[in-house]
GROMACS .gro file of C-alpha atoms in nm:
model
  109
    1MET     CA    1   0.000   0.000   0.000
    2THR     CA    2   0.260   0.258   0.099
    3GLN     CA    3   0.447   0.394  -0.199
    4ALA     CA    4   0.700   0.670  -0.238
    5PRO     CA    5   0.493   0.984  -0.293
    6GLY     CA    6   0.721   1.117  -0.567
    7ALA     CA    7   0.512   0.934  -0.826
    8ALA     CA    8   0.201   1.125  -0.716
    9LEU     CA    9   0.373   1.463  -0.693
   10ARG     CA   10   0.495   1.618  -1.013
   11ARG     CA   11   0.693   1.938  -0.974
   12GLN     CA   12   0.612   2.199  -1.234
   13ASP     CA   13   0.836   2.472  -1.099
   14ALA     CA   14   0.978   2.592  -0.769
   15TYR     CA   15   0.644   2.729  -0.648
   16HIS     CA   16   0.384   2.453  -0.674
   17VAL     CA   17   0.318   2.080  -0.697
   18ARG     CA   18   0.054   1.872  -0.868
   19LEU     CA   19  -0.092   1.598  -0.654
   20THR     CA   20  -0.303   1.299  -0.761
   21VAL     CA   21  -0.568   1.212  -0.503
   22ARG     CA   22  -0.828   0.937  -0.476
   23LEU     CA   23  -1.120   1.081  -0.279
   24THR     CA   24  -1.377   0.883  -0.080
   25PRO     CA   25  -1.677   1.105   0.000
   26ASN     CA   26  -1.912   1.006   0.285
   27GLY     CA   27  -1.604   0.852   0.449
   28GLY     CA   28  -1.725   0.906   0.805
   29ARG     CA   29  -1.441   1.143   0.893
   30ASP     CA   30  -1.190   1.374   0.728
   31ALA     CA   31  -0.856   1.195   0.701
   32ILE     CA   32  -0.555   1.123   0.485
   33ASP     CA   33  -0.524   0.744   0.464
   34GLY     CA   34  -0.180   0.717   0.306
   35TRP     CA   35  -0.027   0.652  -0.033
   36ASP     CA   36  -0.141   0.376  -0.266
   37THR     CA   37  -0.079   0.249  -0.618
   38GLY     CA   38  -0.360   0.184  -0.862
   39SER     CA   39  -0.389  -0.106  -1.103
   40ASP     CA   40  -0.239   0.121  -1.369
   41GLY     CA   41   0.076   0.163  -1.158
   42ALA     CA   42   0.006   0.527  -1.079
   43CYS     CA   43   0.066   0.644  -0.721
   44TYR     CA   44  -0.193   0.859  -0.545
   45LEU     CA   45  -0.283   0.992  -0.201
   46LYS     CA   46  -0.592   0.828  -0.047
   47VAL     CA   47  -0.820   1.081   0.122
   48ARG     CA   48  -1.161   1.048   0.283
   49VAL     CA   49  -1.403   1.326   0.379
   50SER     CA   50  -1.729   1.314   0.570
   51GLU     CA   51  -1.910   1.538   0.322
   52PRO     CA   52  -2.131   1.389   0.048
   53PRO     CA   53  -2.047   1.430  -0.321
   54ASP     CA   54  -2.328   1.683  -0.356
   55LYS     CA   55  -2.286   2.025  -0.517
   56GLY     CA   56  -1.909   2.022  -0.466
   57LYS     CA   57  -1.922   1.975  -0.088
   58ALA     CA   58  -1.677   1.682  -0.090
   59ASN     CA   59  -1.436   1.871  -0.318
   60LYS     CA   60  -1.443   2.175  -0.087
   61ALA     CA   61  -1.375   1.951   0.212
   62LEU     CA   62  -1.088   1.786   0.021
   63LEU     CA   63  -0.926   2.120  -0.062
   64ALA     CA   64  -0.956   2.235   0.301
   65LEU     CA   65  -0.808   1.910   0.435
   66ILE     CA   66  -0.515   1.913   0.193
   67ALA     CA   67  -0.447   2.282   0.266
   68LYS     CA   68  -0.438   2.211   0.640
   69ALA     CA   69  -0.213   1.906   0.596
   70ALA     CA   70   0.023   2.091   0.361
   71GLY     CA   71   0.036   2.399   0.585
   72VAL     CA   72  -0.086   2.637   0.316
   73PRO     CA   73  -0.393   2.864   0.294
   74LYS     CA   74  -0.706   2.714   0.135
   75SER     CA   75  -0.666   2.960  -0.151
   76ALA     CA   76  -0.333   2.792  -0.239
   77VAL     CA   77  -0.502   2.461  -0.327
   78SER     CA   78  -0.705   2.424  -0.646
   79LEU     CA   79  -0.872   2.140  -0.832
   80LEU     CA   80  -0.725   2.100  -1.181
   81SER     CA   81  -0.923   1.796  -1.293
   82GLY     CA   82  -1.161   1.529  -1.169
   83ASP     CA   83  -1.443   1.752  -1.047
   84THR     CA   84  -1.692   1.461  -1.058
   85GLN     CA   85  -1.447   1.168  -1.047
   86ARG     CA   86  -1.289   0.994  -0.749
   87LYS     CA   87  -0.939   1.052  -0.888
   88LYS     CA   88  -0.847   1.418  -0.887
   89ILE     CA   89  -0.544   1.629  -0.967
   90LEU     CA   90  -0.475   1.919  -0.733
   91ARG     CA   91  -0.237   2.211  -0.763
   92ILE     CA   92  -0.080   2.327  -0.438
   93GLU     CA   93   0.100   2.662  -0.436
   94GLY     CA   94   0.405   2.687  -0.213
   95ASP     CA   95   0.747   2.535  -0.155
   96PRO     CA   96   0.735   2.183  -0.308
   97GLU     CA   97   0.978   2.030  -0.059
   98ASP     CA   98   0.791   2.171   0.240
   99ILE     CA   99   0.454   2.060   0.100
  100MET     CA  100   0.586   1.712   0.027
  101PHE     CA  101   0.733   1.676   0.376
  102LYS     CA  102   0.406   1.782   0.543
  103LEU     CA  103   0.192   1.556   0.324
  104GLU     CA  104   0.421   1.260   0.392
  105SER     CA  105   0.391   1.329   0.765
  106ALA     CA  106   0.011   1.352   0.744
  107ALA     CA  107  -0.009   1.030   0.540
  108ALA     CA  108   0.203   0.843   0.797
  109GLN     CA  109  -0.027   0.924   1.092
   0.00000   0.00000   0.00000
């Protein structure tokens, strides 16, 4: 289950990262469940939120949870793709090494 997160994080420049996430809405609680690899070999961060997938509520909860875990403001996290899918790609503005360290720490808890 645990995989090096580098496969899920793709650095675009020195100021942001792109993160692949697999979201479980109605998950009972808001939590980061660790790194995993899909059947296609792609690595992603498993995240669950308590909000339902209704009118973007789960996506908003996801962005808030990732922002808190990465130590950045909510406005620094945006959804690039996967608005209605379970797999999503997020853009997180900030120092890539710092973001990666904080997400790895949150995934390990």
